[in-house]
Coordinates of C-alpha atoms and ligand atoms in Angstrom, one line a residue:
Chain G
X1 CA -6.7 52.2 -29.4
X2 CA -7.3 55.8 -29.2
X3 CA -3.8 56.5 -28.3
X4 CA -0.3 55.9 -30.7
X5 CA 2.4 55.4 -28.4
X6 CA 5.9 57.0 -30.3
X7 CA 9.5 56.9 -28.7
X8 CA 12.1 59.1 -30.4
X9 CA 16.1 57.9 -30.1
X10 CA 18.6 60.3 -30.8
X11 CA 21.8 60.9 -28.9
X12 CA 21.2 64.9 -29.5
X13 CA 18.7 66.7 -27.2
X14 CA 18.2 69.1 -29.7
X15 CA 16.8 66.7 -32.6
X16 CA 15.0 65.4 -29.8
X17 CA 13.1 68.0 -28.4
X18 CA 12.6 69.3 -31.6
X19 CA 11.1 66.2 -33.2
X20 CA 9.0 65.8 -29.8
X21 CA 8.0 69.6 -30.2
X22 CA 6.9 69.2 -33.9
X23 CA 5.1 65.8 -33.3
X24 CA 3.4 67.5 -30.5
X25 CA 1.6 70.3 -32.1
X26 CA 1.3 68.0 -35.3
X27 CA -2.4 67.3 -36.1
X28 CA -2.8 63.7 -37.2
X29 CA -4.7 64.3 -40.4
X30 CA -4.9 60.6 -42.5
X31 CA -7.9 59.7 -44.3
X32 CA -9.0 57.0 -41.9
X33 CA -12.1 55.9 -40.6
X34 CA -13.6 57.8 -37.7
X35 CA -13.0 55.2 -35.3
X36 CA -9.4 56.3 -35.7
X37 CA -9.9 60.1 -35.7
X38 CA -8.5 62.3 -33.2
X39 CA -6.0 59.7 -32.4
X40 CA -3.9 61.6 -29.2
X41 CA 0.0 60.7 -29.5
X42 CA 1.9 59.7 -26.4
X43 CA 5.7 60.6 -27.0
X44 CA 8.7 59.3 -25.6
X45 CA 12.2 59.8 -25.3
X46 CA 15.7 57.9 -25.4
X47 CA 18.9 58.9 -25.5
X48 CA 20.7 55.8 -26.4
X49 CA 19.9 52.1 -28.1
X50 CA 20.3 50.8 -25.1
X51 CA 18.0 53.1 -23.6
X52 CA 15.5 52.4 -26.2
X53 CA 15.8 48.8 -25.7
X54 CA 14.9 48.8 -22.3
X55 CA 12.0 51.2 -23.0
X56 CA 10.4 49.0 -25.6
X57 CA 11.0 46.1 -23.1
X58 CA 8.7 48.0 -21.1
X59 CA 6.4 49.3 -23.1
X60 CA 6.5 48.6 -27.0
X61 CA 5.5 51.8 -28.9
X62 CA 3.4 51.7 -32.3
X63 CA 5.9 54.1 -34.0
X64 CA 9.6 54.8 -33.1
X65 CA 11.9 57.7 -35.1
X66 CA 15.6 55.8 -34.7
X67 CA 18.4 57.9 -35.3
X68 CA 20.8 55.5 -37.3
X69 CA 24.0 57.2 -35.4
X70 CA 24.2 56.2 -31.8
X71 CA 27.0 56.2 -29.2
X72 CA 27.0 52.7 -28.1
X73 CA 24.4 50.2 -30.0
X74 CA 23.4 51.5 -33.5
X75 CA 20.2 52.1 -34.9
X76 CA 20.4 49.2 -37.5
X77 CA 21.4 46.9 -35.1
X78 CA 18.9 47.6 -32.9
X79 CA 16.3 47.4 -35.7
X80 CA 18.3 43.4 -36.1
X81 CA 17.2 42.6 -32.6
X82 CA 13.5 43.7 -32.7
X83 CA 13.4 41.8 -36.5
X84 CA 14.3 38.4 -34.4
X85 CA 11.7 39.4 -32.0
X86 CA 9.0 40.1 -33.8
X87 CA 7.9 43.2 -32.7
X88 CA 5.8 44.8 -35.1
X89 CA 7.2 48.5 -34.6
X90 CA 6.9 51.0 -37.3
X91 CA 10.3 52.2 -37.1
X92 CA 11.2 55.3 -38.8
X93 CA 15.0 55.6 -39.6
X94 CA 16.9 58.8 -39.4
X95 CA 20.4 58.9 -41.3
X96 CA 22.3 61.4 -41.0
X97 CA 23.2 61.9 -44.9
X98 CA 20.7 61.4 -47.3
X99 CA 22.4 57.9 -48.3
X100 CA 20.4 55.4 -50.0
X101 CA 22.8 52.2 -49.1
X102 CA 21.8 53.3 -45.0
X103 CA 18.0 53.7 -46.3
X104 CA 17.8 50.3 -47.9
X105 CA 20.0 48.4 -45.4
X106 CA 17.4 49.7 -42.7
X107 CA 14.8 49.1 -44.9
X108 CA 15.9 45.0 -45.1
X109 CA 15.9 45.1 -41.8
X110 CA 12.5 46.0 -40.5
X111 CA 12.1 49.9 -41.0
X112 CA 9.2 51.3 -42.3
X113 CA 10.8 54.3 -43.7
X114 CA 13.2 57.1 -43.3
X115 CA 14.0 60.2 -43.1
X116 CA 17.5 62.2 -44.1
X117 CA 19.0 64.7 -42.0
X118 CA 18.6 67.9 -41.9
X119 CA 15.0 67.7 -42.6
X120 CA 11.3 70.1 -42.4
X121 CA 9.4 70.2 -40.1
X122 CA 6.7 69.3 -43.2
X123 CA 8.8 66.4 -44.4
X124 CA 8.9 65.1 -40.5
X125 CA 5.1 65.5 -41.0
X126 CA 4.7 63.8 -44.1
X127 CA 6.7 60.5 -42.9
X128 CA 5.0 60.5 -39.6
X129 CA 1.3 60.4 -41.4
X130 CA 2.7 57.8 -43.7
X131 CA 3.7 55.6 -41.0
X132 CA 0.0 56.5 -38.4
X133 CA -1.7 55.6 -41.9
X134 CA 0.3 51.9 -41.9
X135 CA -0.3 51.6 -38.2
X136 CA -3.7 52.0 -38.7
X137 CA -4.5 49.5 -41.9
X138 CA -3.4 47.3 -39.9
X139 CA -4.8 47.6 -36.3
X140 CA -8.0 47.4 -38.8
X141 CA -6.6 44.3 -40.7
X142 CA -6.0 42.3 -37.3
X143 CA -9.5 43.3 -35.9
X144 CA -11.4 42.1 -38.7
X145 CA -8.5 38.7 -38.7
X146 CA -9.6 38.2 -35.3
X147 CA -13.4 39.2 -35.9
X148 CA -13.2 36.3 -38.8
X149 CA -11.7 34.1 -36.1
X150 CA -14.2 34.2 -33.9
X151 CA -17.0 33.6 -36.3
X152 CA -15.6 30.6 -37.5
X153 CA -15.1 29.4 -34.0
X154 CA -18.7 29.9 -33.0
X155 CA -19.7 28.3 -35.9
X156 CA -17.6 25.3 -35.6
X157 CA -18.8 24.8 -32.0
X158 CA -22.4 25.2 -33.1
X159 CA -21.9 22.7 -36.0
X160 CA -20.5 20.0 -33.7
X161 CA -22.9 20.1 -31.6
X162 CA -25.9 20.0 -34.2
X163 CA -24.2 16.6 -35.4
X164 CA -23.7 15.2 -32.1
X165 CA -27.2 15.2 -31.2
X166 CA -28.3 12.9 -33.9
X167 CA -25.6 10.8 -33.2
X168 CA -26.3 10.6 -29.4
X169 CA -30.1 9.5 -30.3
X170 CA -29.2 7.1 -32.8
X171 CA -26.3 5.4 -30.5
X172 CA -28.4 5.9 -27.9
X173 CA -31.6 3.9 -29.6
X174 CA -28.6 1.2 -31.2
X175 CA -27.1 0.3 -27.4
X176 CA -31.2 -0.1 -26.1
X177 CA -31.7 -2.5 -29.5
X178 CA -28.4 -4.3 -28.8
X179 CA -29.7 -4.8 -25.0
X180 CA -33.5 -5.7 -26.1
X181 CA -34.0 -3.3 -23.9
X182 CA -37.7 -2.7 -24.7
X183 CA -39.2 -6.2 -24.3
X184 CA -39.0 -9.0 -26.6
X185 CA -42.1 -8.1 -29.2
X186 CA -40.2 -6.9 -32.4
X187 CA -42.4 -4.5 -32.8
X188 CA -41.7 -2.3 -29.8
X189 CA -37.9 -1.3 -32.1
X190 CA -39.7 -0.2 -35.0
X191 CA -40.3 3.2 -33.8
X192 CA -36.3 3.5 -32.8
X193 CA -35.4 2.3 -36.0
X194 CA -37.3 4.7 -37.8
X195 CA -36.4 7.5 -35.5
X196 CA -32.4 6.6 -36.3
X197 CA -33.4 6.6 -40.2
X198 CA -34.4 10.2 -39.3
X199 CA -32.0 11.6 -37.5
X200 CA -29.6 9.9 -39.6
X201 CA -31.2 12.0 -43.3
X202 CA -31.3 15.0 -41.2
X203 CA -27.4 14.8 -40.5
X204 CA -26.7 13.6 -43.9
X205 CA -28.7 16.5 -45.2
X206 CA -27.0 18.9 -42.6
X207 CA -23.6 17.8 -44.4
X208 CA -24.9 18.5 -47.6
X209 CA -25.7 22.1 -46.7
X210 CA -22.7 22.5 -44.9
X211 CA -20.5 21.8 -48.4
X212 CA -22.9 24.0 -50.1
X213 CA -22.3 26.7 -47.5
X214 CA -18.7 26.7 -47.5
X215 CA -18.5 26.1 -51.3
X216 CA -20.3 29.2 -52.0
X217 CA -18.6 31.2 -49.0
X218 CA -15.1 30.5 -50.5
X219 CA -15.6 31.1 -53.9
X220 CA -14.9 27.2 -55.4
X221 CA -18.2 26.8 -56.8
X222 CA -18.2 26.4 -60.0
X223 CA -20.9 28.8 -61.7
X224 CA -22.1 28.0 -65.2
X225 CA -23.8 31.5 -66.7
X226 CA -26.2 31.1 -68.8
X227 CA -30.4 31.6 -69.7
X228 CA -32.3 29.3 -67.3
X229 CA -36.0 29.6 -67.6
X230 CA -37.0 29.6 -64.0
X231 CA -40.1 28.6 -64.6
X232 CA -38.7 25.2 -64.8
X233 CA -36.7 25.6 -62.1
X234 CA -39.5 26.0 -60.3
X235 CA -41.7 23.6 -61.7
X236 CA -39.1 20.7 -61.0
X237 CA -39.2 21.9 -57.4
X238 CA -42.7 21.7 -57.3
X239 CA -42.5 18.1 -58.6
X240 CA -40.1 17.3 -56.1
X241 CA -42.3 18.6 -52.9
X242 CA -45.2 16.8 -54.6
X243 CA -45.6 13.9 -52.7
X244 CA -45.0 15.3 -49.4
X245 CA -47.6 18.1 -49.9
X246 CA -50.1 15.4 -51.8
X247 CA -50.0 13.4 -48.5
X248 CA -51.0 16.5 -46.9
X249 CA -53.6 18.2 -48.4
X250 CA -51.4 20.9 -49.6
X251 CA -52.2 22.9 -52.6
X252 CA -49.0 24.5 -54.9
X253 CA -50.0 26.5 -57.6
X254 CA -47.8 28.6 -59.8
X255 CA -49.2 31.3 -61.5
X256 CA -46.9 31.3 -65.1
X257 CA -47.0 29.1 -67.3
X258 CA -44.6 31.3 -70.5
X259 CA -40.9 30.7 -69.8
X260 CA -39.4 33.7 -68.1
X261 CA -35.3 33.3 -68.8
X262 CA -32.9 34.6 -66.5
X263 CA -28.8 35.1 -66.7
X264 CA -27.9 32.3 -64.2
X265 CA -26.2 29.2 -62.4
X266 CA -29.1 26.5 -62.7
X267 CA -28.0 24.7 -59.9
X268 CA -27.7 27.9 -57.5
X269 CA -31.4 29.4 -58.9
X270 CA -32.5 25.3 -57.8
X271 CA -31.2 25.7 -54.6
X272 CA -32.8 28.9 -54.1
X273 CA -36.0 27.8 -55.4
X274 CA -36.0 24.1 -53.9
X275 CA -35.7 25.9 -50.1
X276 CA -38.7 28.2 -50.5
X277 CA -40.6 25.4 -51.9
X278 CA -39.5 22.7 -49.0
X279 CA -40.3 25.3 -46.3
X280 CA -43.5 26.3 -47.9
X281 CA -44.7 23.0 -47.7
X282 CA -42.8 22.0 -44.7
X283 CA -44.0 24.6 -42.6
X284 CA -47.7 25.2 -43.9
X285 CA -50.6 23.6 -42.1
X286 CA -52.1 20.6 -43.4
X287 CA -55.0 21.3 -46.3
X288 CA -53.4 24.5 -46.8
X289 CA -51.9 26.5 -50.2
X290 CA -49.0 27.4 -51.3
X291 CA -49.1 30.4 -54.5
X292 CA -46.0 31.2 -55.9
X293 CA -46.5 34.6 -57.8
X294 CA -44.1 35.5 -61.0
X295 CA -43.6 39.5 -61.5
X296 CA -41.6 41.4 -63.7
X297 CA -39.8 44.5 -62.2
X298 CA -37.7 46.6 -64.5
X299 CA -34.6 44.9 -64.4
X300 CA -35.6 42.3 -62.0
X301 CA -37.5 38.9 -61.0
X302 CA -39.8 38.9 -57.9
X303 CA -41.1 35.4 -57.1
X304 CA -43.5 36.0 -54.3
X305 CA -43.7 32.4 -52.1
X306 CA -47.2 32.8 -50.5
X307 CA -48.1 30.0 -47.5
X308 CA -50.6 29.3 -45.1
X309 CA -48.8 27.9 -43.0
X310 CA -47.6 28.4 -39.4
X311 CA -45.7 31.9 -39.9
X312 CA -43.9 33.2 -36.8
X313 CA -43.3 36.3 -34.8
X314 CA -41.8 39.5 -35.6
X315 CA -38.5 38.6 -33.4
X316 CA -38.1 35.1 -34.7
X317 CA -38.3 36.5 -38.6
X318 CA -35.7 38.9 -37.9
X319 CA -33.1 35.5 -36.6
X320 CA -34.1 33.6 -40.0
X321 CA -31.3 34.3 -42.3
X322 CA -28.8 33.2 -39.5
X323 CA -27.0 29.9 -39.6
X324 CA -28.7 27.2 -37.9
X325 CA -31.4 29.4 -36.7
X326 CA -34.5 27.1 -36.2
X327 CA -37.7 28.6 -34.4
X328 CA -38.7 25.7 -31.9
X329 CA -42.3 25.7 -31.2
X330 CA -44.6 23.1 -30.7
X331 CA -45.7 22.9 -34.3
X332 CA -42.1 22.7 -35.8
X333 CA -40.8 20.0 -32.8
X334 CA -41.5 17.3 -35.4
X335 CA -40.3 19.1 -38.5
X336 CA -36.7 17.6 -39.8
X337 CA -34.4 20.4 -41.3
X338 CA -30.4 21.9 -40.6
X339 CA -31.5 25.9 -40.2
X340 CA -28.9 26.5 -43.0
X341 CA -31.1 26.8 -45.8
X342 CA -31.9 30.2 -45.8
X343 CA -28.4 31.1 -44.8
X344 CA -27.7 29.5 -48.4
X345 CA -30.4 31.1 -49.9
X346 CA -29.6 34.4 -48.2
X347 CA -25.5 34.3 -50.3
X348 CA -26.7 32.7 -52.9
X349 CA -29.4 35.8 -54.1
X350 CA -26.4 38.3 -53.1
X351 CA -24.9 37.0 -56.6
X352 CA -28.0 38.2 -58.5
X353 CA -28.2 41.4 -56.8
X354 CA -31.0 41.0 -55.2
X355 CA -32.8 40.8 -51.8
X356 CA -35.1 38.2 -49.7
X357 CA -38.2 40.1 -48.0
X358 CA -40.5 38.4 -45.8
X359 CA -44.0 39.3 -44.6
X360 CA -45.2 36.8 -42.2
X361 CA -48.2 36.5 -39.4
X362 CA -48.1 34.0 -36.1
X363 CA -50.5 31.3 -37.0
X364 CA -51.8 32.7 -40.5
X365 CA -48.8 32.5 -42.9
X366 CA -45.7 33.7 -44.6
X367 CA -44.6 35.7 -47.8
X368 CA -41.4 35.3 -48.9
X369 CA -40.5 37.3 -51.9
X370 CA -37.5 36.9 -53.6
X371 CA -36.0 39.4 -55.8
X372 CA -33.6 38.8 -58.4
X373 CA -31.5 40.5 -61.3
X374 CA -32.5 39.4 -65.2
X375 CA -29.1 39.6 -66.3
X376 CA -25.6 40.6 -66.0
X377 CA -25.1 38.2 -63.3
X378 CA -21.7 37.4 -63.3
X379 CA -20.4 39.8 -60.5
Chain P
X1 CA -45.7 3.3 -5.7
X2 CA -43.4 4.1 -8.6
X3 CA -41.2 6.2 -8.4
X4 CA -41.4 9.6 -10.8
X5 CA -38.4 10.7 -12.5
X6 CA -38.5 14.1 -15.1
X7 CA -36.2 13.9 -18.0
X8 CA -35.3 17.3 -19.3
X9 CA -33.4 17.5 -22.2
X10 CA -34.1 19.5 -25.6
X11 CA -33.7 16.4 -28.2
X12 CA -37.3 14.5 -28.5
X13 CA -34.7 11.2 -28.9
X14 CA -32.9 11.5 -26.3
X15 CA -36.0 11.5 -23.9
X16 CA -37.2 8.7 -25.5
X17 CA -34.2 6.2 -25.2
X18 CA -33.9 7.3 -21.6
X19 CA -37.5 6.7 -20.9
X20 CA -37.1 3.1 -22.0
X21 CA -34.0 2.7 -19.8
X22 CA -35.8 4.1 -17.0
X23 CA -38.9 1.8 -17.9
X24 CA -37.0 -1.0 -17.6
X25 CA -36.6 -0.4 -13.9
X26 CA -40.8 0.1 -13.7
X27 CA -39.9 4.2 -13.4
X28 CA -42.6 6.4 -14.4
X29 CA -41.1 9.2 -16.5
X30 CA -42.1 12.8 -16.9
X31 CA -41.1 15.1 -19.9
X32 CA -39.8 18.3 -20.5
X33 CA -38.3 20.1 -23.3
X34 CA -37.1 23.2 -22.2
X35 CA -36.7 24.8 -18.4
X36 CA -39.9 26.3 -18.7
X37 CA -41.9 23.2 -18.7
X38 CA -39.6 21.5 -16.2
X39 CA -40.5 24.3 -14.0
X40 CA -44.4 23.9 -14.4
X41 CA -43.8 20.1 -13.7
X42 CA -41.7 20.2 -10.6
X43 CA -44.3 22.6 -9.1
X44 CA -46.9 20.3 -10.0
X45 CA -46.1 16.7 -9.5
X46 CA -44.0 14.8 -7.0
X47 CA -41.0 14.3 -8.4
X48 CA -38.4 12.1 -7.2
X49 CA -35.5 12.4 -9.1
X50 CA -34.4 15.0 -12.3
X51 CA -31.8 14.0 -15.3
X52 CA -30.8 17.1 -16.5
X53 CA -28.8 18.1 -19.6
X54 CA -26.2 20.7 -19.4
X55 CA -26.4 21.4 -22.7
X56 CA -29.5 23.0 -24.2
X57 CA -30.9 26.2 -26.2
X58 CA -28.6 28.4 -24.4
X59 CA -25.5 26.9 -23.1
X60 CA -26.1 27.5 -19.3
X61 CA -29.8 26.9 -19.2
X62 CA -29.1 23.3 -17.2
X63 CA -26.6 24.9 -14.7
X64 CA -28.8 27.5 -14.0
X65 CA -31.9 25.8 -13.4
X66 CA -29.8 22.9 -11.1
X67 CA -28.7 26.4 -9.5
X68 CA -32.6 27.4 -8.9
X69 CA -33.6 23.8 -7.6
X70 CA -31.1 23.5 -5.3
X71 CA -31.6 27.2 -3.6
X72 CA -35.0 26.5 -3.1
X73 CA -36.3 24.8 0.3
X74 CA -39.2 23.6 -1.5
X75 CA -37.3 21.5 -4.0
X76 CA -33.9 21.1 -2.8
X77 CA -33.9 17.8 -1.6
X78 CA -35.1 16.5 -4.6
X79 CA -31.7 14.5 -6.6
X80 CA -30.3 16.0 -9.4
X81 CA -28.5 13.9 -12.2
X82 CA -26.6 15.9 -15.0
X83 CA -25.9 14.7 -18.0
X84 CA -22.8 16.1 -19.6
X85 CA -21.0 16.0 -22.8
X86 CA -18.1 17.8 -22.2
X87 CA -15.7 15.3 -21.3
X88 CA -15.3 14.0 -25.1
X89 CA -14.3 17.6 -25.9
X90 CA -12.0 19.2 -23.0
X91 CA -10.9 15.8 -21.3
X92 CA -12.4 17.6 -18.5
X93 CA -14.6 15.2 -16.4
X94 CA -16.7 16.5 -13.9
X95 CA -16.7 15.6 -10.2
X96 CA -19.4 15.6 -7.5
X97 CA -16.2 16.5 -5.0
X98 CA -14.7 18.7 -6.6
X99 CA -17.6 20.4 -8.5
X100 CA -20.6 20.0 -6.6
X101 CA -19.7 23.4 -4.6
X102 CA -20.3 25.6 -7.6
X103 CA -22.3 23.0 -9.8
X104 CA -24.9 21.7 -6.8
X105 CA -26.1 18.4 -8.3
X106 CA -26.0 14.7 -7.2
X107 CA -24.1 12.7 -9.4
X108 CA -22.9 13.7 -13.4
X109 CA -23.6 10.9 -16.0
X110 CA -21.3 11.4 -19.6
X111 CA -23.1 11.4 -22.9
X112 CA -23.8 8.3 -24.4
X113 CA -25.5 7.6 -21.3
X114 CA -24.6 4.3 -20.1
X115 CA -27.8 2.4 -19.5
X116 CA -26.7 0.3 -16.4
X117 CA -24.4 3.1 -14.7
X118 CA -26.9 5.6 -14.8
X119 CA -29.7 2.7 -12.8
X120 CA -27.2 2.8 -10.9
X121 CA -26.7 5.9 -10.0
X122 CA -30.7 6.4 -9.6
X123 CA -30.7 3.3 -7.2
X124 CA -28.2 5.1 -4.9
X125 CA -30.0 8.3 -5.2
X126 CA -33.4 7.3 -4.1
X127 CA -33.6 4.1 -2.9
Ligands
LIG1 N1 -42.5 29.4 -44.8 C1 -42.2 29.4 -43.5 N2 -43.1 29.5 -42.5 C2 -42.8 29.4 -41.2 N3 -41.6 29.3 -40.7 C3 -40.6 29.2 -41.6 C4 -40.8 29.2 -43.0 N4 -39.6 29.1 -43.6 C5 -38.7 29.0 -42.7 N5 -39.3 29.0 -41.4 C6 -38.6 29.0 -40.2 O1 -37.3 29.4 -40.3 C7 -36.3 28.4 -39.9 C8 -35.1 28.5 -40.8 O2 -35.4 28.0 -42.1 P1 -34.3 27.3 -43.0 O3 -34.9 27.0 -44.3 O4 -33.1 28.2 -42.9 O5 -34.0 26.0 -42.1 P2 -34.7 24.6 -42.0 O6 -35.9 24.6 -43.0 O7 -35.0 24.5 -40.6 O8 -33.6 23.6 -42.4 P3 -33.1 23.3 -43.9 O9 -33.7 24.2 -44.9 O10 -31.6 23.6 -43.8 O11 -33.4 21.9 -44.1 C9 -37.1 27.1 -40.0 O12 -36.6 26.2 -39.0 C10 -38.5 27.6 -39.6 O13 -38.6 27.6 -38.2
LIG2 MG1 -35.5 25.1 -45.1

């Protein structure tokens, strides 16, 4: 992309040349991104539509100055043919009298713009840069179309296959019960059956997420301002995680008790809340703690989620935040969960203008400290 | 003596289904989770026979490591089935014949494995 390929068409050699000699020495100047600085301009001639046809055939230039007035096939109706073909050409019209019915007809039919003869040097200039500036938007809209593309893609491919290994296990255990493959004492299905149950929360869960994730991504969820004390969001998150961290020793203490009101979505600041709380308790050790520390910053929340539990490397905290990203290790092989929720978490906080840090040590425990705006939250 | 087949495949389930279809046949099964441990078992035990994923962490980890196995004079004699899921998604079924050249393994066995083709397969393999 460093080059813009530009094919001039005029019948006359001398508006030719001097376009071509003007265009030459002409310094692209557009306020673009560097990426697109110091563009170099490959120029073309064509002495005739037919010419130019074949030429584009050949090699399709990004801009082409078309002189309206041709010996045999006209300007406009050249401009028809590469309409039906689709050929994105920023096509800069030259009439030869400054008559708007000729600028508007070429205009219907696929020009970018136009110039009228006799014209500067400057004005030449001035049309050119308009239409490089066009070209440009666009090169950078179709990258970033295509960039989006991709990403989907991946992420479709990665989703099917996170919900077609659950299903494999569970048809897999199904086709072994339908056979009685495993003996005849009941007994010996009880452990498939309760794997299946498993696998079969974890997708339903992983669907869950999935609507949360593209719900927030595209803008369709619905969010309800207003004060939410979030210390009770908290403490219903704590109640939820109760049982499972009871059963295991672990110890959740929250160290506010005054309501602390902030300007939010109560289900998005339960969503953010319930997912530090799970994984503080999902990943901590058994007979460990897990503090969650209020502080007031300015303008800002900071909820500090302090565990015990297994923490992780430097190079696996820096994956986290990416979808699906689950650190496998033997201490996590038996934990249940999609790898989306921090991806949630991670869009969700970007609507309270604020930021997830995490301090964490292999083997010892995690911080995660969550910072979030008071008010004005609606942006 | 029993024969020793290693199961590698990422998904704890999956081992364990195909360990009670192999058990029903009196094989003894061996574990592994990821390449690595394969690796460490191979070198260790006897083993008669690997099932083998395609698909795990990283999407060529299962072609590589039939790629390894089957280059090395130590190993190379010992069968390799591959289990594949790709059928379902590309209609594209792969062939001993016609993909054994670049894919060197035994036989290939879609996903859901099929209890009684794949005792099959193992019976023509190593007995
Ligand atoms: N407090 C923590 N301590 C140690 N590891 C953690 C902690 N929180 C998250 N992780 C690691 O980060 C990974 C991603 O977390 P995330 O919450 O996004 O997904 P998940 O808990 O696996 O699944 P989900 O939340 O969607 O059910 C986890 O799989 C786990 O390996
Ligand atoms: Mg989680």
């Amino acid at each position: 992309m460093e080059s813009i390929k530009v094919l001039i068409v005029d019948d006359e050699p001398g508006m030719r040349l001097g376009t071509q000699r003007v265009l030459k020495k002409h310094k692209i100047d557009v306020d673009i991104e560097s990426e697109y600085q110091g563009l170099e301009l490959i120029i073309d001639l064509a002495e005739s539509g037919e010419e130019a046809r074949e030429k584009i055939l050949a090699d399709k230039p990004d801009i082409m100055i078309l002189d309206h007035k041709l010996p045999g096939i006209q300007g406009v109706d050249l401009l028809d043919e590469l309409k039906t073909d689709k050929t994105d050409i920023h096509t800069i019209m030259v009439t030869a009298y400054a008559s708007i019915e000729v600028a508007i007809s070429a205009t219907k039919r696929g020009a970018f713009d136009f110039l009228a003869k006799p014209f500067t040097p400057d004005e030449l200039k001035h049309t050119f840069n308009k239409a490089v500036k066009h070209l440009v938007l666009k090169w950078k809209a179709d990258k970033l179309a295509e960039e989006k593309k991709q990403i989907r893609f991946e992420f479709i491919s990665v989703l099917a296959h996170e919900l077609k290994s659950p299903l494999a296990a569970v048809e897999g255990y199904l086709r072994i019960i339908d056979k009685r493959m495993a003996g005849d004492e009941l007994s010996g299905y009880d452990k498939m059956i309760k794997r299946s149950m498993t696998r079969l929360e974890g997708m339903r869960k992983m669907i869950f997420d999935i609507l949360d994730l593209t719900r927030i991504e595209s803008g369709k969820m619905k969010r309800e301002l207003k004060q939410v004390d979030i210390i009770e969001v908290l403490k219903d998150s704590i109640d939820s995680v109760s049982p499972d961290a009871d059963q295991r020793g672990i110890h959740i203490h929250l160290n506010r008790e005054e309501p602390l009101f902030i300007d939010g979505d109560q289900t998005e600041l339960e969503i953010i809340s319930n997912n530090f709380m799970t994984n503080g308790v999902k990943y901590n050790k058994d007979n460990g703690s897990l503090n969650i520390n209020l502080k007031e910053a300015d303008d800002f929340i900071i909820i500090d989620f302090i565990d015990t539990g297994i923490g992780m490397t430097e190079e696996n905290k820096n994956r986290l935040f990416g979808e699906f990203v689950r650190i496998k290790s033997d201490e996590t092989k038996n934990i249940t969960g999609s790898g989306l929720g921090l991806s949630i978490v991670k869009k969700l906080v970007g609507f309270y203008n604020g930021s997830v840090e995490v301090k964490t040590v292999l083997g010892e425990g995690s911080v995660f400290s969550v910072k979030l705006k008071k008010g004005d939250n609606n942006g | 003596m029993d024969k020793k087949i290693l199961l590698v495949d990422d998904d704890y389930d999956v081992r364990e289904y195909m360990r009670v279809i192999l058990e029903t046949k009196n094989y003894k099964t061996l574990q592994a989770e990821n390449i690595r441990d394969a690796e460490g078992i191979i070198k260790n035990e006897n083993i008669d026979l690997i099932i083998l994923d395609v698909m795990m962490e990283k999407d060529s980890d299962g072609f590589t490591f039939a790629q390894k196995i089957k280059s090395d004079d130590k190993y190379k004699s010992i069968p390799i089935i591959m289990v594949t899921s790709v059928n379902e998604k590309t209609g594209f079924k792969f062939d001993k014949d016609s993909d054994g050249a670049f894919l060197p393994v035994d036989a290939f066995i879609e996903k859901p494995v099929n209890a009684e083709k794949i005792l099959t397969e193992i019976d023509k393999l190593i007995n």
